[in-house]
Coordinates of C-alpha atoms and ligand atoms in Angstrom, one line a residue:
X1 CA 22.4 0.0 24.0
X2 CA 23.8 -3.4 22.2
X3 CA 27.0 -3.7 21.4
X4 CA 26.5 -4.6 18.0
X5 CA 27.7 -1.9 15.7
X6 CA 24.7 -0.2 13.0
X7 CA 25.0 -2.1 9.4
X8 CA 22.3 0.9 8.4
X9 CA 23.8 3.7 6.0
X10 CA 24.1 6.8 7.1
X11 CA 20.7 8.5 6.6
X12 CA 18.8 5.6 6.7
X13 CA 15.1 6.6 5.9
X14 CA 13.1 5.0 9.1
X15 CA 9.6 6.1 9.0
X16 CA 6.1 5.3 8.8
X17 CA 3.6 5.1 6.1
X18 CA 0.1 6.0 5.9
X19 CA -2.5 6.6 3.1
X20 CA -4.9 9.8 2.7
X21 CA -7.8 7.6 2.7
X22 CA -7.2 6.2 5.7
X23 CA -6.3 8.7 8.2
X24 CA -8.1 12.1 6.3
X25 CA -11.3 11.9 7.2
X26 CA -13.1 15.0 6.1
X27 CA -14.4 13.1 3.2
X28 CA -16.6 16.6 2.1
X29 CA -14.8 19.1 3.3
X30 CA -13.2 22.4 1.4
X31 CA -14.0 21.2 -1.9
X32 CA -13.1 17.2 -2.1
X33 CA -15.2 15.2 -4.0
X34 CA -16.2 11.3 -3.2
X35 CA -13.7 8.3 -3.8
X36 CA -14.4 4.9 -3.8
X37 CA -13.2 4.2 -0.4
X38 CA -15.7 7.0 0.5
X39 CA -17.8 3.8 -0.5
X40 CA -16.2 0.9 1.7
X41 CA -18.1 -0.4 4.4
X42 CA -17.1 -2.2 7.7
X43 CA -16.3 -5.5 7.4
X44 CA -15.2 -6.2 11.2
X45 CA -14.6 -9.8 13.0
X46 CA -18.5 -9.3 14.1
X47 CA -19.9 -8.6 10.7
X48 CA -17.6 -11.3 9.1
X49 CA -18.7 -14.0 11.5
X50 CA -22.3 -13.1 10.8
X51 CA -22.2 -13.0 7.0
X52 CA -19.7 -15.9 6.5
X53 CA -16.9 -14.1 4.2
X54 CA -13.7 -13.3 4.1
X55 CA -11.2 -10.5 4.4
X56 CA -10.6 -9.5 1.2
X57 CA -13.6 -10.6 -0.3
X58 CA -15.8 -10.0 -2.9
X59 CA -18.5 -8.1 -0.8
X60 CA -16.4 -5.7 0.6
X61 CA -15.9 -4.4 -3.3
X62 CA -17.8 -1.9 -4.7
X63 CA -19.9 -3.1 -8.3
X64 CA -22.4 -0.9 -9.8
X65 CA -25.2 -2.7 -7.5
X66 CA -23.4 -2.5 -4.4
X67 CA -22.3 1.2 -5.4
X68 CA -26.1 2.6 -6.2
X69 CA -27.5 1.2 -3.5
X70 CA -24.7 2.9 -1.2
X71 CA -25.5 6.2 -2.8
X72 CA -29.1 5.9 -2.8
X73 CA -29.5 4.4 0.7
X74 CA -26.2 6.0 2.5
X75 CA -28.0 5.7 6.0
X76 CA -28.1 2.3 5.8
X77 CA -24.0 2.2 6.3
X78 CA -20.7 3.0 7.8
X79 CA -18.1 4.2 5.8
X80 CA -15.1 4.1 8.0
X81 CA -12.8 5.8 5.3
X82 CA -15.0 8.9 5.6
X83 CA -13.7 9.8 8.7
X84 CA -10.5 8.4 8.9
X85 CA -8.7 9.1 12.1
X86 CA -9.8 12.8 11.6
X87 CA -6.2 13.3 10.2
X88 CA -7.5 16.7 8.0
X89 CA -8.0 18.6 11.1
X90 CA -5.5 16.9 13.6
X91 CA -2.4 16.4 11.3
X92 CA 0.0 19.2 13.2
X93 CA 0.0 16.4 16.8
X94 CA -0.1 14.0 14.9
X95 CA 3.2 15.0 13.0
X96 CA 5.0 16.1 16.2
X97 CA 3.8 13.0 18.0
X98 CA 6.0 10.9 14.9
X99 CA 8.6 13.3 15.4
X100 CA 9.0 12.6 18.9
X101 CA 9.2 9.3 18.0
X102 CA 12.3 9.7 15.4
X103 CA 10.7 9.2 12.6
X104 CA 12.7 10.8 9.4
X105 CA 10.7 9.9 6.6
X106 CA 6.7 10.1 6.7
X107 CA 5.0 8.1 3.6
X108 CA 1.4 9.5 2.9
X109 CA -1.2 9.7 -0.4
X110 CA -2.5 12.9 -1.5
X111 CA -6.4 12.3 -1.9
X112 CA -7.1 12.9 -5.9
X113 CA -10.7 13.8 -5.3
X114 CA -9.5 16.1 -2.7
X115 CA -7.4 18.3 -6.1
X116 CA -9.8 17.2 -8.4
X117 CA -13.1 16.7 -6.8
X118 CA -14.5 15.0 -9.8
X119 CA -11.0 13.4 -11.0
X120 CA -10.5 15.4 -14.0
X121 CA -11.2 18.8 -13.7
X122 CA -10.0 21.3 -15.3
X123 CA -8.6 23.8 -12.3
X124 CA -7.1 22.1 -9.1
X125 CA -9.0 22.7 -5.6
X126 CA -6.9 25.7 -4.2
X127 CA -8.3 24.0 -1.1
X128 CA -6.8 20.9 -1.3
X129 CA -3.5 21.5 -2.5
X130 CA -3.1 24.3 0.6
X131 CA -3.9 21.7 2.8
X132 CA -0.4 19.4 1.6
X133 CA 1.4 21.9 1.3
X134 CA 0.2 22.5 5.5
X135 CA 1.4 19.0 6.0
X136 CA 4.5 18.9 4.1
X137 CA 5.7 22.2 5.9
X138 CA 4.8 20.4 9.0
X139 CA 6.9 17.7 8.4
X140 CA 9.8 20.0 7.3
X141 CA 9.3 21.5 10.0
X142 CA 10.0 18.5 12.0
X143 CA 13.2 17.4 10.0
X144 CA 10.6 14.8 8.5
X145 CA 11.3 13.7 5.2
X146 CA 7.6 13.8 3.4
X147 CA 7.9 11.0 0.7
X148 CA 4.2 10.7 -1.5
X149 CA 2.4 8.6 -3.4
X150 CA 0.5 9.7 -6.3
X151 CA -2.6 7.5 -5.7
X152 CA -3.0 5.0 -3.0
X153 CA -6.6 3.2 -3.1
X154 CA -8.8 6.3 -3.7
X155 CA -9.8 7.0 -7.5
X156 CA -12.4 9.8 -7.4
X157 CA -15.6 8.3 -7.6
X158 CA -16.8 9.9 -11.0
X159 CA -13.8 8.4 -12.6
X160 CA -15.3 5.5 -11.5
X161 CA -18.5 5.3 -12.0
X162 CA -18.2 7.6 -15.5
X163 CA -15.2 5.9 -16.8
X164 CA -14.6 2.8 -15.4
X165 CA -11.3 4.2 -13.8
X166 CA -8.1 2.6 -15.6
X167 CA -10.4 0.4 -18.2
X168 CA -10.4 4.2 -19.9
X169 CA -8.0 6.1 -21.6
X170 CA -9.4 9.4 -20.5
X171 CA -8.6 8.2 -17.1
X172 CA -4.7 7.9 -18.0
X173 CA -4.9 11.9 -19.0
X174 CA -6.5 12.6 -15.9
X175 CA -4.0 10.8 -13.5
X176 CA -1.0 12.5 -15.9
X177 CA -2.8 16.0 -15.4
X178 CA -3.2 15.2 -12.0
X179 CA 0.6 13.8 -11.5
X180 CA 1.8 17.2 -13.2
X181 CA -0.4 19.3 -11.1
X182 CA 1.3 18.1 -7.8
X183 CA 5.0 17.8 -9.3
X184 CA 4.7 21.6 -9.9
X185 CA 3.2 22.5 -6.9
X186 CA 5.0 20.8 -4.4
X187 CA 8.6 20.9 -6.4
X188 CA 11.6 21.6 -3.8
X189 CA 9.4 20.1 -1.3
X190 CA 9.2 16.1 -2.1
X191 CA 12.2 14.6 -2.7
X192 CA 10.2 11.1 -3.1
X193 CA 7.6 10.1 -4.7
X194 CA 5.6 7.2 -6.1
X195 CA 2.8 6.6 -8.4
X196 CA 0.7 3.8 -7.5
X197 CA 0.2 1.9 -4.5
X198 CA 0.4 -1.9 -5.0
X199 CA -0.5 -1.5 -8.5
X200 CA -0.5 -5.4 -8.6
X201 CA -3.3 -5.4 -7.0
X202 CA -5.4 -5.2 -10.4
X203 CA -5.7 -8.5 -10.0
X204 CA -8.0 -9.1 -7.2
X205 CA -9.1 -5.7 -6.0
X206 CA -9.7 -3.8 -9.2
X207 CA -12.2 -1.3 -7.8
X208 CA -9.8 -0.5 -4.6
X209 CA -6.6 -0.4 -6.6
X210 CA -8.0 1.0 -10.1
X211 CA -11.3 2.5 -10.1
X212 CA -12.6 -0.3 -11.8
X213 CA -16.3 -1.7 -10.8
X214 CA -15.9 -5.2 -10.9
X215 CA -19.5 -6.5 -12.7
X216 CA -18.7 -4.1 -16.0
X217 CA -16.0 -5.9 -17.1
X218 CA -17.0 -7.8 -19.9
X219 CA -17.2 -11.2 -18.6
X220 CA -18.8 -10.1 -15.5
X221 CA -19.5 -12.7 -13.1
X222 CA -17.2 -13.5 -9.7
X223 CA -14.8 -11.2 -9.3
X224 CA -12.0 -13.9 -9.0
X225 CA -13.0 -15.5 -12.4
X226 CA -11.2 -15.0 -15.8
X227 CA -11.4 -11.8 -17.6
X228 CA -7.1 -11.3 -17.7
X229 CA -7.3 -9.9 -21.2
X230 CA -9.3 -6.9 -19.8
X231 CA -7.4 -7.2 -16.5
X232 CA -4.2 -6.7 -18.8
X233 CA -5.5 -3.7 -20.2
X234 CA -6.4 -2.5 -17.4
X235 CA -2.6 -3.2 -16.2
X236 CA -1.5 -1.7 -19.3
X237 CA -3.4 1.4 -18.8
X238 CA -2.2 2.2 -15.5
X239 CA 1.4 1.4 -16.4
X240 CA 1.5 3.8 -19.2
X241 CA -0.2 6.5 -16.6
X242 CA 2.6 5.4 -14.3
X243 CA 5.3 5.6 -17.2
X244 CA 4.1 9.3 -18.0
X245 CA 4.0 10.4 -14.6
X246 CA 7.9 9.2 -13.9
X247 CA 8.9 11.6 -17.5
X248 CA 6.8 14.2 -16.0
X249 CA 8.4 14.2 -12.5
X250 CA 11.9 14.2 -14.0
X251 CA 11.1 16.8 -16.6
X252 CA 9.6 19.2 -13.9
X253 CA 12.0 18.7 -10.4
X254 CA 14.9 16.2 -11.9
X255 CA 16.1 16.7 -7.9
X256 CA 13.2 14.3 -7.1
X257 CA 13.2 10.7 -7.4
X258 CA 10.3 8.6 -8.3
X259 CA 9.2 5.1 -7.5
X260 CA 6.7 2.2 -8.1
X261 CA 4.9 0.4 -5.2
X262 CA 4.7 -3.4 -5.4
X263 CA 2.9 -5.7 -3.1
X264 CA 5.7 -7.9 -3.2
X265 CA 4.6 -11.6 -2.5
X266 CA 7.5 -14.4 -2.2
X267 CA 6.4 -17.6 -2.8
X268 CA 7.4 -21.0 -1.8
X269 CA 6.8 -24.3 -3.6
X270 CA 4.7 -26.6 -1.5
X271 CA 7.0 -29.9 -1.9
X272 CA 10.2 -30.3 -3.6
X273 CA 8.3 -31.4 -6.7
X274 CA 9.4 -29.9 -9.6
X275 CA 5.5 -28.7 -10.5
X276 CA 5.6 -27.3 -7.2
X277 CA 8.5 -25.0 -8.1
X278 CA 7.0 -24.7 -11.7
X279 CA 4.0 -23.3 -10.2
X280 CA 6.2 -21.0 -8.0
X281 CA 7.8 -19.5 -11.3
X282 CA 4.6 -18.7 -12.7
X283 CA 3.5 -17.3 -9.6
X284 CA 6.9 -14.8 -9.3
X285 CA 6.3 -13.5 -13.0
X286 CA 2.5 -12.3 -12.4
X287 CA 4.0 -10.6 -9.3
X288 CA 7.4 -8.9 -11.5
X289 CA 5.7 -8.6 -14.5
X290 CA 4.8 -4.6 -13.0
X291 CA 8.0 -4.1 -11.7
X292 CA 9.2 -5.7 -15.1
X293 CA 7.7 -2.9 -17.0
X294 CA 8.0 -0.2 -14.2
X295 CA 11.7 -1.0 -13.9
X296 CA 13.1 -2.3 -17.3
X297 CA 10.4 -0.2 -19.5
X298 CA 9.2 -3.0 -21.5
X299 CA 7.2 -5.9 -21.6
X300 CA 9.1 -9.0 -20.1
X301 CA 9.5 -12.0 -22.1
X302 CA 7.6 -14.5 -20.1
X303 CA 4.2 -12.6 -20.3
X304 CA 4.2 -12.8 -24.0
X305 CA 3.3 -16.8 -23.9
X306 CA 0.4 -15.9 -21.4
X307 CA -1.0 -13.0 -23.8
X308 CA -0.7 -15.7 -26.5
X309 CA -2.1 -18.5 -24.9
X310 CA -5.0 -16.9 -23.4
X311 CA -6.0 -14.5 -25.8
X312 CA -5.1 -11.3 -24.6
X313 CA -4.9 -8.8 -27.4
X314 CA -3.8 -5.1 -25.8
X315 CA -4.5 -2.1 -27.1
X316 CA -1.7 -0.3 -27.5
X317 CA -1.5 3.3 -28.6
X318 CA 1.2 4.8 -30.9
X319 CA 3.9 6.1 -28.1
X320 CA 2.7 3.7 -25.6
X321 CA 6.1 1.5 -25.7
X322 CA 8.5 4.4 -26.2
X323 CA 6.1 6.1 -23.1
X324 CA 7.1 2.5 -20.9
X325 CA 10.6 3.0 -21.9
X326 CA 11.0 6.8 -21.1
X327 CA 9.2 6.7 -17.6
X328 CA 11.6 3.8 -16.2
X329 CA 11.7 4.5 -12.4
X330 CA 14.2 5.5 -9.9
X331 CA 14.2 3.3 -7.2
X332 CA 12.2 0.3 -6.1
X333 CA 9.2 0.2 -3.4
X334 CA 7.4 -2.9 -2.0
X335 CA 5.0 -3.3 0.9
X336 CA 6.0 -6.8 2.7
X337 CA 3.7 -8.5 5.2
X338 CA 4.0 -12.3 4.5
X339 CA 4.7 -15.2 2.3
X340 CA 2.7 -17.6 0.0
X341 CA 2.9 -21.5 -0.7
X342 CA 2.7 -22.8 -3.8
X343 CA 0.8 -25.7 -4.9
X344 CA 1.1 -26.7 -8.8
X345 CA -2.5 -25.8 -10.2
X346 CA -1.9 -27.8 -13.6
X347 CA -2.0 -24.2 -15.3
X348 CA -0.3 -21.4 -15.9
X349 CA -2.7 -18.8 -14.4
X350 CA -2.4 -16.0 -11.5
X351 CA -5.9 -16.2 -10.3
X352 CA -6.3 -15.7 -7.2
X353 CA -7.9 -18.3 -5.2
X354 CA -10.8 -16.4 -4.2
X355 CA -9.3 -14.0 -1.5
X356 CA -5.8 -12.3 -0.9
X357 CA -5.0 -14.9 1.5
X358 CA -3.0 -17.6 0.6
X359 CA -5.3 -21.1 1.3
X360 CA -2.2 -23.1 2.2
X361 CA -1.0 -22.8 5.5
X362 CA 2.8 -23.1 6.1
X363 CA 3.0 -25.2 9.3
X364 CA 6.3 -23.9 10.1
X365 CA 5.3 -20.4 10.7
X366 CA 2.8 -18.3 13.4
X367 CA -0.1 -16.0 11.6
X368 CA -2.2 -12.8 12.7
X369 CA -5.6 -13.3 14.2
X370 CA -6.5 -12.2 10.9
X371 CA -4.7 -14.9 9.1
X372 CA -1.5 -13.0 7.9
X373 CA 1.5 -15.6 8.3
X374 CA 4.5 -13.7 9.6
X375 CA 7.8 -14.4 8.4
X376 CA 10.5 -12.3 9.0
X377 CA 13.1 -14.4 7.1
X378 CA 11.1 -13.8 4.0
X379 CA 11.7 -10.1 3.9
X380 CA 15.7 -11.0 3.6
X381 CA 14.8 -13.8 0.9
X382 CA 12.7 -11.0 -1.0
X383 CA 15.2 -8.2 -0.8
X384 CA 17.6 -10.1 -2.4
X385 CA 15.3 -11.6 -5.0
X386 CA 15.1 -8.1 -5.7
X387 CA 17.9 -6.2 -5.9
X388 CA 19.5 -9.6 -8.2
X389 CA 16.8 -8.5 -10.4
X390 CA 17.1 -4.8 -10.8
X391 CA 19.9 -3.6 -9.1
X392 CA 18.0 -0.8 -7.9
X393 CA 17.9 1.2 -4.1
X394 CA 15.3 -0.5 -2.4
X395 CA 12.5 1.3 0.0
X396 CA 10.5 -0.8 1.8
X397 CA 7.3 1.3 2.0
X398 CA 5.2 -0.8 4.2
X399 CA 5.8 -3.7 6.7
X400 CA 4.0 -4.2 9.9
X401 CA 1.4 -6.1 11.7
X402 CA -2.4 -6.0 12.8
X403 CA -3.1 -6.6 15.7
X404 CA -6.2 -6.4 18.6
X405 CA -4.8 -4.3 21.2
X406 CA -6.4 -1.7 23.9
X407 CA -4.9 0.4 26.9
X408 CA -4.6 -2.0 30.4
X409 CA -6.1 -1.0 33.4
X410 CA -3.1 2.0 34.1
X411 CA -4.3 3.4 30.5
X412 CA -1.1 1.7 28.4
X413 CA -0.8 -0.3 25.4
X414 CA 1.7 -2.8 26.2
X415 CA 2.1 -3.7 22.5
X416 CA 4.6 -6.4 23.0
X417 CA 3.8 -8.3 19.3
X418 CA 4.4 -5.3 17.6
X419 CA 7.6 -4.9 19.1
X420 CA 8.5 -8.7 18.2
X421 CA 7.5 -8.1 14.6
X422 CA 9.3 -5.2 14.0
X423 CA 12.8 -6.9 16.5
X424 CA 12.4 -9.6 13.8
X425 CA 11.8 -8.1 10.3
X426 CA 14.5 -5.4 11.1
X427 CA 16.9 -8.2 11.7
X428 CA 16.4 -9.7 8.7
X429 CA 16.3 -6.4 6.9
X430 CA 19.9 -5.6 8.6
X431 CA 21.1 -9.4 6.9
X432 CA 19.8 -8.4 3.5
X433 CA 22.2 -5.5 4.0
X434 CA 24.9 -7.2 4.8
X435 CA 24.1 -9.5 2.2
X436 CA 25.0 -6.8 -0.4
X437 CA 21.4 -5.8 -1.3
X438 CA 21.4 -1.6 -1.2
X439 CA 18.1 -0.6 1.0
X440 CA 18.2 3.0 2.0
X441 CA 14.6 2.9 3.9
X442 CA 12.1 1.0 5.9
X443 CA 8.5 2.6 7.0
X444 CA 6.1 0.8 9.5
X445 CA 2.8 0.6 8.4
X446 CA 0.1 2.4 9.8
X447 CA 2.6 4.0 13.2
X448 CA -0.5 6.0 14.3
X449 CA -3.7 3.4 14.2
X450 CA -5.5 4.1 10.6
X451 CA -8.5 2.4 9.5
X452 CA -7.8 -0.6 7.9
X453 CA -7.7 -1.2 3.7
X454 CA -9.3 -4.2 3.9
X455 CA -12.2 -4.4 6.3
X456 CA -12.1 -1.1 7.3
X457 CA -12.1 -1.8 11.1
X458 CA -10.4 0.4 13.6
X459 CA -9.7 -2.4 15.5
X460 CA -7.0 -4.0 13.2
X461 CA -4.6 -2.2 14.9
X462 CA -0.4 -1.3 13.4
X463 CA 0.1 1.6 15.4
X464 CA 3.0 2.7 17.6
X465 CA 0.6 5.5 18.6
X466 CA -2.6 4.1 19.6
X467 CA -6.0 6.3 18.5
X468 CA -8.6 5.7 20.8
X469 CA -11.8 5.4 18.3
X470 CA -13.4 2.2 17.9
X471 CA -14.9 0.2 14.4
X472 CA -17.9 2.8 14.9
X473 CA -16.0 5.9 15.4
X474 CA -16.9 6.1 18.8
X475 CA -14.5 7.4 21.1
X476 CA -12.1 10.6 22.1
X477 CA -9.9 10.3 19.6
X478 CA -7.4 11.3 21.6
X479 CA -3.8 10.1 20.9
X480 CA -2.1 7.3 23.2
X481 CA 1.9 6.4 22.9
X482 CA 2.3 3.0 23.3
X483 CA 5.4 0.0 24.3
X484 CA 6.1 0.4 21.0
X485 CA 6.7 4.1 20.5
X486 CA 9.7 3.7 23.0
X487 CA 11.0 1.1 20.9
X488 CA 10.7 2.3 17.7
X489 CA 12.3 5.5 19.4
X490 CA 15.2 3.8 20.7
X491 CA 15.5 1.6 17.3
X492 CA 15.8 4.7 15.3
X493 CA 18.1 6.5 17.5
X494 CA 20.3 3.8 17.2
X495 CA 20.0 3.7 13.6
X496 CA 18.6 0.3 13.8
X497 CA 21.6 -1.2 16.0
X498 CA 19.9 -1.8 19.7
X499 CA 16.8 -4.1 18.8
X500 CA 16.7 -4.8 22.9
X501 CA 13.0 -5.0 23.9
X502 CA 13.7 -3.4 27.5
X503 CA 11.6 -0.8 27.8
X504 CA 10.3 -0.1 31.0
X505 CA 6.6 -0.7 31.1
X506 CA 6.2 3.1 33.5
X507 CA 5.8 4.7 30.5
X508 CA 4.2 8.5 29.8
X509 CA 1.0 8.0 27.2
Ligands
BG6_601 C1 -1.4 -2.7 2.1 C2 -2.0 -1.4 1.7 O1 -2.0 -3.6 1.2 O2 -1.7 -3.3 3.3 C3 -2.5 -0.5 2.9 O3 -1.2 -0.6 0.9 C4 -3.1 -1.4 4.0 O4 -3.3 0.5 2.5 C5 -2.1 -2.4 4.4 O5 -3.7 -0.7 5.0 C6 -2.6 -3.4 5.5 O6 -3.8 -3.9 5.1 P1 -5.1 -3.8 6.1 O7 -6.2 -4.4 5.3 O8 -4.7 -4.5 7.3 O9 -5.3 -2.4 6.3

């Protein structure tokens, strides 16, 4: 045990966060209808270095084309995301296996389609909602604090393919009925919630993050190209559907507290020329401007000019403002993986470059195999940026690190990166707090293995507790502890003050 003396509160949330579409499996079971992940094929290193693309990519999105030729020709492709890591059936290991680990706060996603098969029907899925309520007592059970979010990268697929997910109105009463439907149900029994995961990501993953196929936007095209105005309503959409879920959850369990989820990106100019940093600022507003709204309920000042200049006419419906202004949230969330570099692109304009992935490399810092710079020193630069901004409590919903990893020849993962990712982020985290900056939780992403967002490999592994399934779903499936476990154990018991990696490499899987 070190010395040093815990700067963590007192009931400091350390957990781990997971998303229903990513662990559930049992893509058509008791009643759930399809999601668009149910749609997501495998993008692993092979099929990447055979078909020349990137992670994050156009083709791993689903457009109309892509989407009826999946339905009509399903044999033809693996869907990962259909069978998760079996979670539906194996959920009750699972969750002692994180409570043997410590954990006190376990972030997962309810699965829409799995309450509303088709997204907005009338009657929830008995079904489905007996299923949460299975978990949740599990994790009370445990002493596990369940905290959920509304909708994490799953839209049922009929909202999808009828509506256009969040291009349509009738898809904002569907997610509201859908919101209240759960806030009922489930009062007493969530303290936390949120309502959309990275709901920033509307700018390069529209399908994913809003149920939006790509090609039926009005300037159709590359995905990467133009269209903000209809991006913006899209945005706008979803934030009033975020807005009226926070009034709901307050008017319905006022115990419970309600967040948003940003994928928070911190940026760094390039050079020390001014445009550099110019370019920086523009950056940073099309990353607030959600948390902006989310946070403040209202439009921030900056994005005004952009609407102007570029033409972006909302539709806004009587109530919409006074909605954004009612449904101000609680707290603030953010996932944190890396840091971007800034280049000044002689516009103001927050198109991505063509993938996630920043193109400029920062020489000064180590990346992923899959690309992902790590910087730990960026979280504490972030959590300030912040809490300056809002002066809210700060939960960091995700933070970890992909990795390729397997058992050794005595049948242990001797995850030593993981351990040095986590060692350094929650060092930084612990000088954010004694910076001042109020954070009263941190969750690992992905502490059992899930199938990954983006390329939907297996292999891309996060997990302090190692699945044995492969990209193909081969495999026992059977659940391994790894290096890590013991340290993230040990962390937590400590309340984040021994960050020694001395575990002893004897083990018990
Ligand atoms: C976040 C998502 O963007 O990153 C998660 O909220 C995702 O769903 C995580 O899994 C890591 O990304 P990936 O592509 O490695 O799974």
């Amino acid at each position: 045990m070190s010395q040093h003396e815990s700067v963590f509160p007192e009931g400091f949330l350390w957990g781990g966060a997971t998303a229903a579409n990513q662990i559930e499996g049992a893509w058509n079971e008791d009643g759930r209808g399809p999601a668009v992940s149910d749609y997501a094929i495998l993008l692993n290193k092979e099929m990447r270095e055979r078909e020349h693309i990137v992670e994050g990519g156009p083709l791993n999105a689903v457009t109309r084309q892509s989407l009826s030729e999946r339905m009509a020709h399903p044999e033809k492709y693996d869907f990962p995301k259909r069978r998760g890591i079996d979670f539906y059936h194996t959920y009750a290991a699972d969750i002692a296996l994180l409570a043997e680990m410590g954990l006190k706060v376990f972030r997962m996603s309810i699965s829409w389609s799995r309450i509303f098969p088709n997204g907005d029907d009338l009657e929830p899925n008995e079904l489905g909602l007996a299923f949460y309520d299975r978990v949740f007592d599990e994790c009370h059970k445990h002493g596990i604090e369940p905290m959920v979010t509304l909708s994490h990268f799953d839209m049922p697929l009929n909202l999808a393919v009828k509506y256009n997910g969040f291009a349509s109105r009738h898809v904002v009463d569907a997610f509201e009925h859908f919101a209240e439907t759960l806030f009922k149900r489930y009062k007493g029994k969530i303290r936390y919630w949120m309502t959309f995961n990275e709901i920033n990501h509307v700018y390069a993953n529209p399908c994913t993050c809003d149920g939006v196929i790509w090609d039926e936007l009005p300037d159709g095209g590359n995905p990467y190209a133009g269209r903000w105005p209809k991006k913006f309503q899209i945005a706008h959409n979803q934030l009033v559907a975020s807005a009226r879920a926070v009034i709901k959850c307050h008017e319905i369990d006022p115990k419970a507290k309600i967040g948003n989820m940003l994928c928070r990106l911190e940026n760094y100019a390039e050079t020390s020329k001014p445009e550099d940093e110019l370019q920086v600022l523009f950056e940073d507003h099309f990353n607030w401007f959600f948390t902006d709204v989310q946070a403040r309920g209202e439009y921030p000042y900056y994005i005004k000019r952009f609407f102007k200049d570029y033409g972006v006419h909302l539709e806004v419906e009587q109530g919409d403002l006074e909605t954004l202004k009612r449904g101000a949230i609680d707290y603030i969330s953010i996932s944190y993986y890396m840091t971007y570099i800034m280049r000044y692109k002689g516009k103001i304009s927050p198109e991505p470059s063509g993938q996630l992935l920043t193109v400029i490399k920062n020489p000064y810092l180590e990346q992923t195999a899959w690309g992902w710079p790590i910087d730990p020193i960026g979280l504490r630069i972030t959590l300030n940026h912040i809490y300056d901004r809002y002066h809210l409590p700060i939960f960091i919903s995700e933070n970890g690190c992909g990795l390729y990893e397997q058992p050794d020849e005595n049948g242990r993962v001797i995850d030593d990166a993981h351990i040095e990712y986590m060692k350094a982020h929650v060092e930084q985290l612990a000088e954010a707090i004694r910076d001042g900056v109020d954070v009263f939780g941190y969750a690992w992403w992905g502490p059992i293995d899930v199938v990954s967002s983006g390329t939907s490999e297996m292999s891309k592994r996060y997990g302090q507790i190692y699945v044995d399934l492969d990209d193909y779903g081969k495999g026992t499936g059977k659940r391994l502890r790894t290096k890590s476990f013991y340290y993230y154990k040990k962390l937590i018991e400590s309340n984040g003050a021994d960050l020694e990696n001395d575990i002893p490499e004897d083990f018990t899987v």
